[in-house]
Every structure is written in C-alpha cells, then in structure tokens.
PDB file of C-alpha atoms and ligand atoms in Angstrom:
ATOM      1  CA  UNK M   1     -19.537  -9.520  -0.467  1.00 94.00           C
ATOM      2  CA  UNK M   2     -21.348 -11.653  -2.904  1.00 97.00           C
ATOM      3  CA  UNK M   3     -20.368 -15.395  -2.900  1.00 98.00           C
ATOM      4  CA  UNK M   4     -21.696 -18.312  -4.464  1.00 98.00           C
ATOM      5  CA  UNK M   5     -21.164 -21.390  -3.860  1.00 98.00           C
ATOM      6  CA  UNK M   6     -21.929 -24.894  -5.648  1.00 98.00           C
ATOM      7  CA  UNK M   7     -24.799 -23.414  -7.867  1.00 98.00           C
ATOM      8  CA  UNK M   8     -26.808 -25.834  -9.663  1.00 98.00           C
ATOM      9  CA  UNK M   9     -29.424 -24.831 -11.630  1.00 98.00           C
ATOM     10  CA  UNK M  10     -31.883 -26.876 -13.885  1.00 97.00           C
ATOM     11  CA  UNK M  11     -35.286 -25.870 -15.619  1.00 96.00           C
ATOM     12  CA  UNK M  12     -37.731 -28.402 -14.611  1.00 92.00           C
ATOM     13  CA  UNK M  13     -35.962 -32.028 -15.510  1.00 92.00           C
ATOM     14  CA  UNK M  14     -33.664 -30.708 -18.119  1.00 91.00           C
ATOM     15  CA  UNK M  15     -29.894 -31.205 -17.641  1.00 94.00           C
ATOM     16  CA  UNK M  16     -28.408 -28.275 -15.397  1.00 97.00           C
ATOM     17  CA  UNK M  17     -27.548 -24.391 -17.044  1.00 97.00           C
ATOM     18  CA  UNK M  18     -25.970 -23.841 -13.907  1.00 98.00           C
ATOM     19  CA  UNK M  19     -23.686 -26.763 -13.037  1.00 97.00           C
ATOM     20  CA  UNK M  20     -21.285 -26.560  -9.250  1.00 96.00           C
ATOM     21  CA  UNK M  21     -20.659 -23.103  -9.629  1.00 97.00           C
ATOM     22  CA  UNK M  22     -18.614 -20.976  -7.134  1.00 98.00           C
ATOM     23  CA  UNK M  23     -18.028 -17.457  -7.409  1.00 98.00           C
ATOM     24  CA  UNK M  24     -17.135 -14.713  -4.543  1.00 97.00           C
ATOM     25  CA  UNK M  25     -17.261 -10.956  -5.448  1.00 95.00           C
ATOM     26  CA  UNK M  26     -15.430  -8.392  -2.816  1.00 89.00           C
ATOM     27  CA  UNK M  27     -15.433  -4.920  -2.338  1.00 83.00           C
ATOM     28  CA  UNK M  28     -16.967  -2.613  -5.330  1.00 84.00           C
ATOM     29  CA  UNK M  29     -15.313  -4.140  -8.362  1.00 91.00           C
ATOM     30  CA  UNK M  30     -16.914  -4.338 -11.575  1.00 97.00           C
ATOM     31  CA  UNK M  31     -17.142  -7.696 -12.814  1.00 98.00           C
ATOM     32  CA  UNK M  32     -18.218  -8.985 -16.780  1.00 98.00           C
ATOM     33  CA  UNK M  33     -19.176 -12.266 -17.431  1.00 98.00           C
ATOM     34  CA  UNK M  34     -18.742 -13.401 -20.909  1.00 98.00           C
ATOM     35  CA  UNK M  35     -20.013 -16.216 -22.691  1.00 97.00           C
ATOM     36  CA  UNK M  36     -21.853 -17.746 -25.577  1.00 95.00           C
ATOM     37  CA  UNK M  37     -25.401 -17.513 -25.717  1.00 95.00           C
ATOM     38  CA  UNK M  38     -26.816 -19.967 -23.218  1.00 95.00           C
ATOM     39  CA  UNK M  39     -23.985 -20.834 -21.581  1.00 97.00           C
ATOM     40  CA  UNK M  40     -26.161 -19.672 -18.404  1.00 97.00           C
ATOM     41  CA  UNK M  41     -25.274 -16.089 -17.885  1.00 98.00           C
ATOM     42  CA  UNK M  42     -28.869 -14.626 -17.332  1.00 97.00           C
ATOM     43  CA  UNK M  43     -29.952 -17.518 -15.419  1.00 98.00           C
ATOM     44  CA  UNK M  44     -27.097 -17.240 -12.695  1.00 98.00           C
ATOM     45  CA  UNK M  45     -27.897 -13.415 -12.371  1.00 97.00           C
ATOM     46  CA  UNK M  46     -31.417 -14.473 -11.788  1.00 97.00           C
ATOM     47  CA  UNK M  47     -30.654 -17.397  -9.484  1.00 97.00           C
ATOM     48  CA  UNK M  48     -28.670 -13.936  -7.350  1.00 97.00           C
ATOM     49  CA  UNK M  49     -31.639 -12.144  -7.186  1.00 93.00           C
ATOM     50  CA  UNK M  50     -34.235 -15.014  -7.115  1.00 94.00           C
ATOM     51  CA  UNK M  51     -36.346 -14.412 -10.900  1.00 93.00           C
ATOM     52  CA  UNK M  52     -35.384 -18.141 -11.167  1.00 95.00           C
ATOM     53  CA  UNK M  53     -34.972 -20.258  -7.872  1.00 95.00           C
ATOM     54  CA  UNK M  54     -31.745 -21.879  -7.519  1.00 97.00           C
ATOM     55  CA  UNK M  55     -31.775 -25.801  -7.747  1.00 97.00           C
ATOM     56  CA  UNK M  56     -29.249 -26.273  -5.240  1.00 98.00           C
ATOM     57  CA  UNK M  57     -26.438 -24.361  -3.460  1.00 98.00           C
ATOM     58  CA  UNK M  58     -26.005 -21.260  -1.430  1.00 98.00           C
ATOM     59  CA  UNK M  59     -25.759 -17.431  -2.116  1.00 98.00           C
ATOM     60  CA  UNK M  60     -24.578 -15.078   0.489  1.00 98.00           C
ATOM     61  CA  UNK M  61     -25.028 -11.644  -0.105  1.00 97.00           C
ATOM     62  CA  UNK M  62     -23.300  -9.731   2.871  1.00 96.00           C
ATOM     63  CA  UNK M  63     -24.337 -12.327   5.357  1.00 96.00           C
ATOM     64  CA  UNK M  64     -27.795 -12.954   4.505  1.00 96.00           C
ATOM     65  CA  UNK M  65     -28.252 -16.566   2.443  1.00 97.00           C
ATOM     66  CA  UNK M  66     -30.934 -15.668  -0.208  1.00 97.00           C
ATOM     67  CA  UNK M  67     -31.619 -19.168  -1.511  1.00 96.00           C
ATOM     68  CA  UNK M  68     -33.773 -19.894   0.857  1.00 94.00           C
ATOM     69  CA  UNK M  69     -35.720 -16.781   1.600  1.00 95.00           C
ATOM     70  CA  UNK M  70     -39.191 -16.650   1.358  1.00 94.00           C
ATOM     71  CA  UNK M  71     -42.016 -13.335   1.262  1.00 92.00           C
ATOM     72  CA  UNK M  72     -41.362 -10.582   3.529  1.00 91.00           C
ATOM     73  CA  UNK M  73     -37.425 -11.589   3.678  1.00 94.00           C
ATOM     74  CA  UNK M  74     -37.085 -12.358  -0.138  1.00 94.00           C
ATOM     75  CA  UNK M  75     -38.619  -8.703  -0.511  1.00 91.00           C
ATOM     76  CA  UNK M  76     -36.324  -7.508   1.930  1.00 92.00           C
ATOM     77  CA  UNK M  77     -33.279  -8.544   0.167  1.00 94.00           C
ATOM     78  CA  UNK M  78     -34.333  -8.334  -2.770  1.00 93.00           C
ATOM     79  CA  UNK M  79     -34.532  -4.296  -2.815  1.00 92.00           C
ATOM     80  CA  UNK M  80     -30.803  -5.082  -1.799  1.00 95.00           C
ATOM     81  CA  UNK M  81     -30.407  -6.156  -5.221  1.00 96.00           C
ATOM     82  CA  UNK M  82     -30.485  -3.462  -7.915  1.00 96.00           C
ATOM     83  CA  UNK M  83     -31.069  -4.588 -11.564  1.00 96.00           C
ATOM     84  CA  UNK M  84     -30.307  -2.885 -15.027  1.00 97.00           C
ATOM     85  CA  UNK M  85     -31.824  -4.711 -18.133  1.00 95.00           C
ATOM     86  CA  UNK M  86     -31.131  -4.928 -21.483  1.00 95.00           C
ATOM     87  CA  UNK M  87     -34.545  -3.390 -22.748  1.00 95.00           C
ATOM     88  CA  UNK M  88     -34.867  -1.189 -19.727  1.00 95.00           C
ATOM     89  CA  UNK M  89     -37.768  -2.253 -18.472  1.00 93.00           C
ATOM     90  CA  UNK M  90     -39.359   1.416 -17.870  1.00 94.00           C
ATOM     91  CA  UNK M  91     -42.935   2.311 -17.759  1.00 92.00           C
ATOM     92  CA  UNK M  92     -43.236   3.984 -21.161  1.00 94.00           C
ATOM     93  CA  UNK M  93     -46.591   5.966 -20.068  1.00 93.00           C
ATOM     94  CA  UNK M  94     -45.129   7.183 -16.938  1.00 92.00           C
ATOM     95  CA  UNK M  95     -42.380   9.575 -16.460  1.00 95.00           C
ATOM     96  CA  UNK M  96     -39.278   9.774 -15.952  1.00 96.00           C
ATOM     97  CA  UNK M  97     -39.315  11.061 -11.864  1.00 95.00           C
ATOM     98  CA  UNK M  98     -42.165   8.078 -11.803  1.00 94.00           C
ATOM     99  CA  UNK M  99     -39.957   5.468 -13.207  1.00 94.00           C
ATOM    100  CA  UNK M 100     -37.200   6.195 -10.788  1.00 95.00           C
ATOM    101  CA  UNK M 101     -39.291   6.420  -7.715  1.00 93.00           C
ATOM    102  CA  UNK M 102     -40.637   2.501  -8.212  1.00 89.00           C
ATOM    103  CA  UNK M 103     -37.086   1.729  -7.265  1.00 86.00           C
ATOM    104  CA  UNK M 104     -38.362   2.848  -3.567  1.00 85.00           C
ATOM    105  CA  UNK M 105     -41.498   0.757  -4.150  1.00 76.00           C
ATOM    106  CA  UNK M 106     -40.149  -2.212  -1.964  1.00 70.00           C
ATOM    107  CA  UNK M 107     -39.562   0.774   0.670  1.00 73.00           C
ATOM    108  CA  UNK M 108     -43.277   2.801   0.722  1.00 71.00           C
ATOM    109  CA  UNK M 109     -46.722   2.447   1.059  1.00 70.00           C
ATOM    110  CA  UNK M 110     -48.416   0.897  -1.819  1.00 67.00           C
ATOM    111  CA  UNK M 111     -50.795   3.909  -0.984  1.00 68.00           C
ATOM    112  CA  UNK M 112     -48.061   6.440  -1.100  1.00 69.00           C
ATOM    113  CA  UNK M 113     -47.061   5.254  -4.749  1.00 68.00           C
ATOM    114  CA  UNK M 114     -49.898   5.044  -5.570  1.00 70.00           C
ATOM    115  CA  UNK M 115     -50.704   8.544  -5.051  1.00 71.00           C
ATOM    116  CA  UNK M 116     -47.240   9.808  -6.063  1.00 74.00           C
ATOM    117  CA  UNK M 117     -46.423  11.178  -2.648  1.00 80.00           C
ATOM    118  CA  UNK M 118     -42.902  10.417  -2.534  1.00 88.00           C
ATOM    119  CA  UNK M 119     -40.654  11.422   0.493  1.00 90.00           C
ATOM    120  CA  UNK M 120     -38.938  14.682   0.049  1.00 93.00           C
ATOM    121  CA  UNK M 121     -36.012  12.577   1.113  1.00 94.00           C
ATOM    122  CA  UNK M 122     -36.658  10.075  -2.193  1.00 94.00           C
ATOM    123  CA  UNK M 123     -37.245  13.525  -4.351  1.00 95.00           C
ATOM    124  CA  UNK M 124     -34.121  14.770  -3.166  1.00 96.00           C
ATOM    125  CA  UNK M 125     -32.242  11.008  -3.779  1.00 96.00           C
ATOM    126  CA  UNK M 126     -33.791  10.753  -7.281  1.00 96.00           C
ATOM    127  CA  UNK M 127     -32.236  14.697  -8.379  1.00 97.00           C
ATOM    128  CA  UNK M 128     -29.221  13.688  -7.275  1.00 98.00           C
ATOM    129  CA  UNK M 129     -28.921  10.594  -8.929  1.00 97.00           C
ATOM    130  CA  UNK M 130     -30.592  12.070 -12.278  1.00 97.00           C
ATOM    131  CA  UNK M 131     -28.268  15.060 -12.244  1.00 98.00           C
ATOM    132  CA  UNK M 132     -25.366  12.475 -11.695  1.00 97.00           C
ATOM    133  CA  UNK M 133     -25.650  10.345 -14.924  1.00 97.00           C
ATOM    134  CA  UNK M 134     -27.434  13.650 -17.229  1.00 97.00           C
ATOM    135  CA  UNK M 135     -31.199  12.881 -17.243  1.00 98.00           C
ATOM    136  CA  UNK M 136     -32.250  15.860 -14.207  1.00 97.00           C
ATOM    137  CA  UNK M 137     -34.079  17.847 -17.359  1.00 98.00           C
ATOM    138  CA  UNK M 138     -36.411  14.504 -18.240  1.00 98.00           C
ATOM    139  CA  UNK M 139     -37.764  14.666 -14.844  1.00 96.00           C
ATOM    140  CA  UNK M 140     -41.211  15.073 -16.030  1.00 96.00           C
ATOM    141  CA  UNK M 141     -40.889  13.590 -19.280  1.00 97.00           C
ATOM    142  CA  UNK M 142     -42.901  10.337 -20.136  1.00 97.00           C
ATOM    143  CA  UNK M 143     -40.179   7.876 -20.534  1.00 96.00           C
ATOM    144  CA  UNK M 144     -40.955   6.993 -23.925  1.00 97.00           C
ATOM    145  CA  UNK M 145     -39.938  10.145 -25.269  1.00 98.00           C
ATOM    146  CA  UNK M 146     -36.123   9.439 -24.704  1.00 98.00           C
ATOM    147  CA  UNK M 147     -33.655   7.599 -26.512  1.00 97.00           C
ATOM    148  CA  UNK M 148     -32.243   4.432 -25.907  1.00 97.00           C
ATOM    149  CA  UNK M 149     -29.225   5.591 -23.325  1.00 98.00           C
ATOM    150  CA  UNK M 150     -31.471   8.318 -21.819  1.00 98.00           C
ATOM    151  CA  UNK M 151     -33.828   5.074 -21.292  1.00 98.00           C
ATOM    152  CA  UNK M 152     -30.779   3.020 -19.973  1.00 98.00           C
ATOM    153  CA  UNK M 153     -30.090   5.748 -17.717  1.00 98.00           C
ATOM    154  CA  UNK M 154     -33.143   5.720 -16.581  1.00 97.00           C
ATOM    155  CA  UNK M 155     -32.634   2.386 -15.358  1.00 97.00           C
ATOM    156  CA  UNK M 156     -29.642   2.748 -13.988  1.00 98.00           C
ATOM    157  CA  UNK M 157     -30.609   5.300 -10.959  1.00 97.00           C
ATOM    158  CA  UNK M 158     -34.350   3.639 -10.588  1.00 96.00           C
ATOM    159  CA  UNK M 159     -31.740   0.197  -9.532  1.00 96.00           C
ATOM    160  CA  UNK M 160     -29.587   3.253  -7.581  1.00 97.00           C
ATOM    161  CA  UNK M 161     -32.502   4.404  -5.811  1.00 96.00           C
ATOM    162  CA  UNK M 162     -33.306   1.051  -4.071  1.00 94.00           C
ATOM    163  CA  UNK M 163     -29.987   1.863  -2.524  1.00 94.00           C
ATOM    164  CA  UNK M 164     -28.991  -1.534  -3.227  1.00 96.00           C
ATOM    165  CA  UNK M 165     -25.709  -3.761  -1.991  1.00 96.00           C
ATOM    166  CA  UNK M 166     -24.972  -4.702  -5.426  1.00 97.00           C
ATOM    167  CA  UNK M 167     -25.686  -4.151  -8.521  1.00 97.00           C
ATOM    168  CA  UNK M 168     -26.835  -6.852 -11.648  1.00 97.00           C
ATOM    169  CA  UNK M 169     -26.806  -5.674 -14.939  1.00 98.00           C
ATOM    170  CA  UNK M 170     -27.803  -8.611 -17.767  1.00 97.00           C
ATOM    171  CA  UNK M 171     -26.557  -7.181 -21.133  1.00 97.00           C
ATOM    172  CA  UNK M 172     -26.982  -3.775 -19.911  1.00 97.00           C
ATOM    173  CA  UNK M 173     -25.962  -1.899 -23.729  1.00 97.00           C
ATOM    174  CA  UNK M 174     -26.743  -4.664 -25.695  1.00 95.00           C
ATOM    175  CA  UNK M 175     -29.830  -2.394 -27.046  1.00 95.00           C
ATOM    176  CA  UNK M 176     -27.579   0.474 -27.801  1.00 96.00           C
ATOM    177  CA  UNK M 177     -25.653   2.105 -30.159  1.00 96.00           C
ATOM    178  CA  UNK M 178     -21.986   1.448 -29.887  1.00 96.00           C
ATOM    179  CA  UNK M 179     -20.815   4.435 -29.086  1.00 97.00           C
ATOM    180  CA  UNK M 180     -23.798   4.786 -26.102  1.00 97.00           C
ATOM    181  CA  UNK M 181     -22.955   1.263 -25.387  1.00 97.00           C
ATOM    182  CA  UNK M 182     -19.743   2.861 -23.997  1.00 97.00           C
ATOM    183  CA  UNK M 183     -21.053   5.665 -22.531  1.00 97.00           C
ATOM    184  CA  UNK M 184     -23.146   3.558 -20.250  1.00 98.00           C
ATOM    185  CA  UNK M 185     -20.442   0.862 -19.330  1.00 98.00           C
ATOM    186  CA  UNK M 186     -18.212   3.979 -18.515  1.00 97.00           C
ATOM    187  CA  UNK M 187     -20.765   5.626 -16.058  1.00 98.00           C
ATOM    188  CA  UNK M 188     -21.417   1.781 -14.543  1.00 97.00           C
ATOM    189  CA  UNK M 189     -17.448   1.804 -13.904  1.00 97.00           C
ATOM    190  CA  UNK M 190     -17.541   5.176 -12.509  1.00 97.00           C
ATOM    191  CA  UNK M 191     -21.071   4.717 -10.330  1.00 97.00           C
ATOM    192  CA  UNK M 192     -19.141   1.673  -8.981  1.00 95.00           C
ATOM    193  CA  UNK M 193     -16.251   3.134  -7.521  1.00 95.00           C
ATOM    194  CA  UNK M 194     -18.795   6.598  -6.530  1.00 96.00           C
ATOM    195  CA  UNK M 195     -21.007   4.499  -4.510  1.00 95.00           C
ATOM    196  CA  UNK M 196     -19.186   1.392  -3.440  1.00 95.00           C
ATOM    197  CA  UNK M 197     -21.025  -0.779  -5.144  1.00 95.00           C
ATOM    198  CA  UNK M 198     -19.974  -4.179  -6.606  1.00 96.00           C
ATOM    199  CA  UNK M 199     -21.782  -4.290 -10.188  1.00 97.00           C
ATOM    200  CA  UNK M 200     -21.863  -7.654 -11.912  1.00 98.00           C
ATOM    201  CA  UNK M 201     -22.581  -7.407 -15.752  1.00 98.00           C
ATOM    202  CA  UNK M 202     -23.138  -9.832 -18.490  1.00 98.00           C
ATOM    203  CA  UNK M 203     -21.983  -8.774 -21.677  1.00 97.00           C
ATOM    204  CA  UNK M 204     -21.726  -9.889 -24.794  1.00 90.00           C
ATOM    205  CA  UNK M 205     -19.082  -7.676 -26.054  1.00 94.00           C
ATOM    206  CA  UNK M 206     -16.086  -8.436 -25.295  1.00 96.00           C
ATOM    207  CA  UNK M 207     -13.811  -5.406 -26.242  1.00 96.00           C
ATOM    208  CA  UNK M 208     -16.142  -3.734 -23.917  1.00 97.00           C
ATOM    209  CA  UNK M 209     -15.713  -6.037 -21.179  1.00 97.00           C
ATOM    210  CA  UNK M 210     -11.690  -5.765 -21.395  1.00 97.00           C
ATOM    211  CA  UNK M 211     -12.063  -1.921 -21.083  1.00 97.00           C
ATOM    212  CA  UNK M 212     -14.821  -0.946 -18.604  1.00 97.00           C
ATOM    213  CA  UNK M 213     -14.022  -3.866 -16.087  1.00 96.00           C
ATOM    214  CA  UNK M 214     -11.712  -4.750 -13.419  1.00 96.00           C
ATOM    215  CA  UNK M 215     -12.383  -8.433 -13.664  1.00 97.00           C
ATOM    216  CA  UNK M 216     -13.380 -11.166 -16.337  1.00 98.00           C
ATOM    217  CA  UNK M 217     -15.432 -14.730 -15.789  1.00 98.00           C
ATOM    218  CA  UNK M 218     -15.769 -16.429 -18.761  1.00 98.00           C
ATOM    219  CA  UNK M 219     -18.918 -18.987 -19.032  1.00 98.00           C
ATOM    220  CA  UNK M 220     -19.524 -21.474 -21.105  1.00 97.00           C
ATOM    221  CA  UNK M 221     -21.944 -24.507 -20.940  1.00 95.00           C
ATOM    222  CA  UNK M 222     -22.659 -23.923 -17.362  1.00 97.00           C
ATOM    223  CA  UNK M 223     -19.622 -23.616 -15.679  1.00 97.00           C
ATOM    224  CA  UNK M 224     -17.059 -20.757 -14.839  1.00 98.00           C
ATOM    225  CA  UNK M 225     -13.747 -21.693 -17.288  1.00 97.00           C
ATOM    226  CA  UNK M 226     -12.061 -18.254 -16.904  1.00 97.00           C
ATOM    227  CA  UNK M 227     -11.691 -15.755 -13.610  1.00 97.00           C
ATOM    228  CA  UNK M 228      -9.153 -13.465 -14.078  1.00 97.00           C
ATOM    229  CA  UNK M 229      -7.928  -9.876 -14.886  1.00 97.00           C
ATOM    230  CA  UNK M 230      -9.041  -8.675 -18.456  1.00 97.00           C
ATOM    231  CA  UNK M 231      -5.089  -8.504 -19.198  1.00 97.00           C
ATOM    232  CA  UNK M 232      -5.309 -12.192 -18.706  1.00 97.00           C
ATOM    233  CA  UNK M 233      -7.884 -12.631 -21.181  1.00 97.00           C
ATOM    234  CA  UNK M 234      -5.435 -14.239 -24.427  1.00 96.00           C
ATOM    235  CA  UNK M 235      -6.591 -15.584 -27.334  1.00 95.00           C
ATOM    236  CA  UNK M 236      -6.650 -18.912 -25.989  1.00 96.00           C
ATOM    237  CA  UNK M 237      -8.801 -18.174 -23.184  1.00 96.00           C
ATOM    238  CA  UNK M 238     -10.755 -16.835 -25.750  1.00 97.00           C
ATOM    239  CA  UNK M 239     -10.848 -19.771 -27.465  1.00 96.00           C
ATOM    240  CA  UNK M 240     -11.736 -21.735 -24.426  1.00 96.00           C
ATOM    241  CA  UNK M 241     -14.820 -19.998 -23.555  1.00 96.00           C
ATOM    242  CA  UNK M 242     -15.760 -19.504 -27.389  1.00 95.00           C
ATOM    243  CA  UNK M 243     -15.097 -22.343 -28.864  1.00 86.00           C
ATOM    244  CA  UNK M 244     -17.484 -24.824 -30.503  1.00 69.00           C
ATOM    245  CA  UNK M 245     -19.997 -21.485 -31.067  1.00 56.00           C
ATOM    246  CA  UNK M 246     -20.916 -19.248 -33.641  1.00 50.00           C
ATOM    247  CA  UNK M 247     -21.946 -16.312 -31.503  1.00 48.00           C
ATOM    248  CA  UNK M 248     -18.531 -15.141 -30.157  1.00 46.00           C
ATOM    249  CA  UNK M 249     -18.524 -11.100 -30.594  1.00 47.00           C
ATOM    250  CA  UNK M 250     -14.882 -10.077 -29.980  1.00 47.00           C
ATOM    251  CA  UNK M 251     -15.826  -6.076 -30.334  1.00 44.00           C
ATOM    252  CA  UNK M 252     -17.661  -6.410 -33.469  1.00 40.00           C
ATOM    253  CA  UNK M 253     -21.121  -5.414 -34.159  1.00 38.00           C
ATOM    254  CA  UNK M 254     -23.042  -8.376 -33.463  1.00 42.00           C
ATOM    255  CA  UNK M 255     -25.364  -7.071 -30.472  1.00 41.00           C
ATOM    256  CA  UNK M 256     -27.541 -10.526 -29.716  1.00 42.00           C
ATOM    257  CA  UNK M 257     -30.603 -10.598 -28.261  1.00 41.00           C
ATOM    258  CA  UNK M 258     -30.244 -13.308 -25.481  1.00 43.00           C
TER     259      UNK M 258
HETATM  260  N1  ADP C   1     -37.113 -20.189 -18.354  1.00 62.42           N
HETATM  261  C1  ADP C   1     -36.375 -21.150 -18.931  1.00 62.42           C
HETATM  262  N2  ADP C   1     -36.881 -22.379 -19.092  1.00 62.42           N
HETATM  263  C2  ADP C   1     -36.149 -23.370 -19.657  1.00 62.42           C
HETATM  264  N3  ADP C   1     -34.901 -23.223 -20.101  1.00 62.42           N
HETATM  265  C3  ADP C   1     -34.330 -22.011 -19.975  1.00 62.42           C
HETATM  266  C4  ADP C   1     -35.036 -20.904 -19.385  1.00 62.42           C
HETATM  267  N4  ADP C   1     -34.224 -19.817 -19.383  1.00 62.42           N
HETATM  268  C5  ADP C   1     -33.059 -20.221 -19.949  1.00 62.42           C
HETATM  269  N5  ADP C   1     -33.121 -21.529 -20.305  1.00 62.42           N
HETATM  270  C6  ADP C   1     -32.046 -22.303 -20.911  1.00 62.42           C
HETATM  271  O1  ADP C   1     -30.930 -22.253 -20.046  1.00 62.42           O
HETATM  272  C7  ADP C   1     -29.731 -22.146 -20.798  1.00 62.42           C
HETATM  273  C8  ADP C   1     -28.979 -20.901 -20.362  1.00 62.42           C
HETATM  274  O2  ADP C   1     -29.711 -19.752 -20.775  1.00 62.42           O
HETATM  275  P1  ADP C   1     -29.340 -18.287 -20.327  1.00 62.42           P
HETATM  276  O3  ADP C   1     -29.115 -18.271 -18.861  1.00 62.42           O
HETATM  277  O4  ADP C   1     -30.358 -17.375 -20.885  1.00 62.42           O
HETATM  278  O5  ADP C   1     -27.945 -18.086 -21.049  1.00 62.42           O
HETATM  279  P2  ADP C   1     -27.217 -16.758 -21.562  1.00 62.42           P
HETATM  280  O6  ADP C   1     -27.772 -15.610 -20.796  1.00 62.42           O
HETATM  281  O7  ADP C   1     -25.775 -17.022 -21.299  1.00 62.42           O
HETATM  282  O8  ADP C   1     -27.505 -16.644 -23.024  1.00 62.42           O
HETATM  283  C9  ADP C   1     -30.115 -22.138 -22.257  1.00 62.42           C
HETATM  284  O9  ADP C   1     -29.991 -23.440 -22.760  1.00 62.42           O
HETATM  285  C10 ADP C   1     -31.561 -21.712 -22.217  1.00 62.42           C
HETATM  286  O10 ADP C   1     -32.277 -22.253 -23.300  1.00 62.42           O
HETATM  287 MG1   MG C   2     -28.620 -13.865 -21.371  1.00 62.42          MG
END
C-alpha cells in the first residue's frame, strides 16, 4: 500500500506544485492521474520515489516512510520503486539483455555489472519477462535499433526486473504512436493484475486513461480535485480539472511533451 499524506512540495522559495496532498493506493490497481500541464503530476511521482525531495509530509510505501530516508536505505527502497518514462531512458549503445539487467543494478556488485556476469537467476528473470511483453528475440540487439514500443517495452521489464512494490510510470506512451500508445497501457493493465503490482501512471490522454484504468485522480494546480472510478469521470469533472487551460487532450492527438 502506497499512501500519502499532506504532501507539500515547493522548488526552492516558489509557491508549492504540491500543495496538502493525500492519496492512498491498495492492492494492485492501476491508477491515472490526469491533469494539465504543471498541475504537479511528475513532481508528485518524483516526490514517491525521491528524484525531487518532498517539502513536507509523509509517504509510506508498505510500511517503510521514504521521506526521510537517506543512502543505503533510500537505495534500498528505492529498487522497491520501479519506473517507466516517457522517453525510455535506455542505453542506446547497449543492448537490449544489458538494458534490462541495470534494473538489478541496485541488487549486484558494481563489479559484476560491470563485467556483465549476471546471475543465471537474473538471466532466467529477464527471458521471462522479455518473452512476456514480445521483445525475447532483441535480446542481443543494441537498443537503438528498436522502435519506439519495442523501446517502451524495454523499459517496462528493466522497472519489472527490480522486482519492485509498485510501479510509476510518468507519461509512459506519450512518445508513441496511438495505436502503440494502447498497446503499452494494455500490457501495463495486464502486468498489473499478472504480478500484483499497483502501477500509478500519469497520462495525458484521457480516453486512454478511462479505458486502461481502474481508477482516475484528476490534478490540477497542485491539488487532487477528482478520485474516482473512470465511469465517474463526466464532463463536468472534466471541466473541473481542465478548466482555465489550453492543454486538455480528451483522446485527441495532442501528445505533450511535459
Ligand atoms: N525542477 C524544477 N524546478 C522548478 N520548478 C519546477 C521543476 N519541475 C517542475 N517545476 C514546476 O512545478 C510545476 C509542476 O510541474 P510538473 O510536476 O512537471 O507538472 P506536470 O507533470 O503535471 O506537467 C510547474 O509549474 C513546473 O514549472
Ligand atoms: Mg509531467
């Protein structure tokens, strides 16, 4: 269980992104947040797994508060955290198989990695995982050889192969194609419920959020103003969380950079 309580965050003496914000996620749903660019949506999944330090508040993940952790324990928890990015984030020199392993880096010897002598175990792991979302053949392909949702997928089991608690994704298929863009919010739905995982995703598409996820939280300046089913999600919710901005996508094409 992920639950958050009374986030603030500000960047250096600016007003607060992140103002008193509570949110508790149970069991493995899959949860979108909406919201207009810079209503704070990257910076509270980075306040989760500490890219940005929290201002004031508390995060529990399963027990552990991670606001306050520091070195060994931040790296701990941390690798309890897996993350999916909007421009991947792989090594494009280094293979596929090589891009997946650094997901174990917080778990083996610098010296292991270093020298590619991964555990049979993590070999075995990283098949598995590969052969699970359709990338087993890229194995020893350099990763910039593939396209965008091979890339993504990519991503996807390197995060997996931390064997993490939970599971961030910040505009996970904003890069993509549309119809890719669905492919890879349908295997983050289905990974969820495989593996138990609660996966958190900001997205900017909202047609996409309504179909791939079992819960909506709408952002906007800051604050949570919507937490509900995406039934629940009317026009004047929409409206709510949209309003006053240009950059509302309901399902269109605009794919934002943000
Ligand atoms: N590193 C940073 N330093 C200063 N301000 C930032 C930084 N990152 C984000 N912000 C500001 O915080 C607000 C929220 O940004 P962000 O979390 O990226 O929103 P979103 O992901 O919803 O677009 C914006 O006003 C943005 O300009
Ligand atoms: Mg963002």
């Amino acid at each position: 269980m992920l639950k958050i309580t009374d986030l603030v965050k500000s960047y250096g003496s600016g007003a607060p992104v992140l103002k008193n914000l509570d949110l508790t996620i149970e069991g493995e749903s899959v949860v979108s947040i909406i919201g207009s660019s810079g209503a704070g949506k990257s910076t509270l999944l980075r306040c989760i797994n500490r890219l940005v330090e929290p201002t004031s508040g508390s995060i529990v993940l399963n027990g552990t508060e991670l606001t306050n952790l520091r070195g060994r324990q931040l790296r701990a928890a941390r690798r309890k955290i897996g993350m999916v990015f909007q421009g991947f984030n792989l090594v494009d020199r280094l293979t596929v198989m090589e891009n997946v392993q650094s997901g174990r880096l917080g778990y083996i010897s610098t010296w292991a990695a270093i020298m590619r002598r991964y555990p049979k175990e993590d070999i075995r792991r990283a098949y598995e995982l590969m052969e699970r979302v359709g990338i087993a053949q890229y194995a020893n392909t350099r990763a910039d050889q593939l396209s965008g949702g091979e890339r993504q997928r990519v991503g996807v089991v390197r995060a997996l192969m931390q064997d993490p608690e939970i599971l961030l994704a910040d505009e996970p298929t904003a890069s993509l194609d549309p119809k890719t863009s669905e492919q890879i919010m349908g295997l983050l739905r289905d990974l969820a419920g495989e593996l138990k995982l609660p996966v958190l995703i900001n997205i900017h598409n909202v047609t996409e959020a309504k179909k791939y996820t079992d819960r909506i939280v709408g952002m906007r300046f800051g604050r949570i103003i919507f937490d509900d089913l995406p039934g629940a999600l009317d026009e004047e919710a929409m409206e709510r969380i949209y309003s006053g901005s240009p950059h509302a996508d309901r399902g269109g094409d605009l794919r934002e950079a943000s």
